[in-house]
Amino acid sequence: MSERPVRVAVLGCGSVGSQVVRLLDEHGADLAARIGAPVELVGVAVRRIDAPREVEVPAGLLTTDAHALVTRDDVDVVVEVIGGIEPARSLILAALEHGASVVTANKALIAEDGPTLFEAAAKAAGGEGRDLYFEAAVAGAIPILRPLRESLAGDRVTRVLGIVNGTTNFILDKMDTAGSGFTEALEEAQELGYAEADPTADVEGFDAAAKAAILASLAFHSRVTAADVHREGITEVTAADMRSARETGRVVKLLAIAELREGPDGGAVAVRVHPAMIPRSHPLASVREAFNAVFVESEAAGQLMFYGPGAGGAPTASAVLGDLVTVARHRLSDTRGAGESAYAAREVLPMGETRTRYHVALDVDDRAGVLAAVAAAFADHDVSIQTVRQEGRGADAQLVVVSHQATDAQLSATVEALRGMDIVHEVSSVMRVEGEGE
């Protein structure tokens, strides 16, 4: 056991930061045994000293001068849990420049400007480098980033498919199991604390897109930012979509999907976030309420699934403390962990070139020739039909068509053509289909 403690500064004391402080205190002896040195909390940066907090923090540790805290000569590790882009970016860069290692839960910052942070970490301490760890940035307590970065480093990951936002999963689950409308389910999520007063980042897919970018970057050794991710939220998911899914043995989930594809210039990456139908037999279909799960496919390991609570103060703090133990060990042994791996530099395909499948429900005339005309519209855009189901409804009928894989541009153009046909009264549901055979 080293006599010199590992000195830690924490930025932020909200729901996650307060739990980090609590765990540092309650598990101090165990953490010291696992690290090989005691852990000393030397400061907690907050916006207001007198604000109410979930845990009691000694007044002598609180400060509103975050920059002075991260640039102290005796700070070994800075834990950033304030979120957002600024001042988090400037504080992390300052910490690295002054020789501290960094643990962060900041998905938005890593997804937007990760390369800048990785470069600063590599140049820190006069070129010796410092750690930048961020397990808590994706899926809360679920250990998914380290398996991608380390455990599967000798394998070739081909696809990552995940439910990475608990708010949207809770809403869609209530719409499916309880028949709730979107607004009703959102209000329940807010009452239970799963959704913010302004739920835009969740329901419009921004949160999931940032996480998808991080997952894709690690899985495919290429730089992927949140701006590269095709993003659709769940605000347009309707009762008709839910009914169509239920009638065909599927369920609707907001999925983050990253996969290797063949691009115009060779290997490429497709990254997207959108609602999709998956079979109720798929492992992700059983992920209920506010839980998260990530499904990884690789050439040697095959299929792996990581499941657990994807948000919340204590679960996220668990991931932060796991990184802290690793980073502290590195400081003691004067080493550092893996940095950015972007050697593959694969192109990110635009959504139009991404291959996917569509489930399309149409209200049409119930007369001869309609099915042939609809099939012709698909054929005109070089889209093959996998299944067709027809139900008569008086003078009308409903056709449910599921396509084989085609580019998203082809499928989108097909739907637009169907909307313009006289025999089609309404395109009542359009949803991508994932998790089934090609």
Tab-separated table of C-alpha atoms in Angstrom, residues 13 43-53 55-66:
chain	number	residue	atom	x	y	z
A	13	CYS	CA	-22.270	17.742	-7.311
A	43	GLY	CA	-12.214	19.464	-3.691
A	44	VAL	CA	-15.687	19.593	-5.250
A	45	ALA	CA	-16.475	22.383	-7.708
A	46	VAL	CA	-20.067	23.644	-7.667
A	47	ARG	CA	-21.963	26.649	-8.974
A	48	ARG	CA	-23.423	27.584	-5.586
A	49	ILE	CA	-21.913	26.732	-2.232
A	50	ASP	CA	-25.268	26.972	-0.420
A	51	ALA	CA	-27.353	24.879	-2.846
A	52	PRO	CA	-29.170	21.842	-1.372
A	53	ARG	CA	-27.444	18.513	-2.146
A	55	VAL	CA	-25.185	14.212	0.273
A	56	GLU	CA	-23.412	16.310	2.838
A	57	VAL	CA	-20.083	17.639	1.587
A	58	PRO	CA	-17.669	19.232	4.065
A	59	ALA	CA	-17.738	22.984	3.502
A	60	GLY	CA	-13.956	23.087	3.218
A	61	LEU	CA	-14.091	20.921	0.084
A	62	LEU	CA	-16.608	23.038	-1.829
A	63	THR	CA	-15.424	25.707	-4.255
A	64	THR	CA	-16.914	27.757	-7.064
A	65	ASP	CA	-13.508	28.175	-8.739
A	66	ALA	CA	-13.391	25.031	-10.863
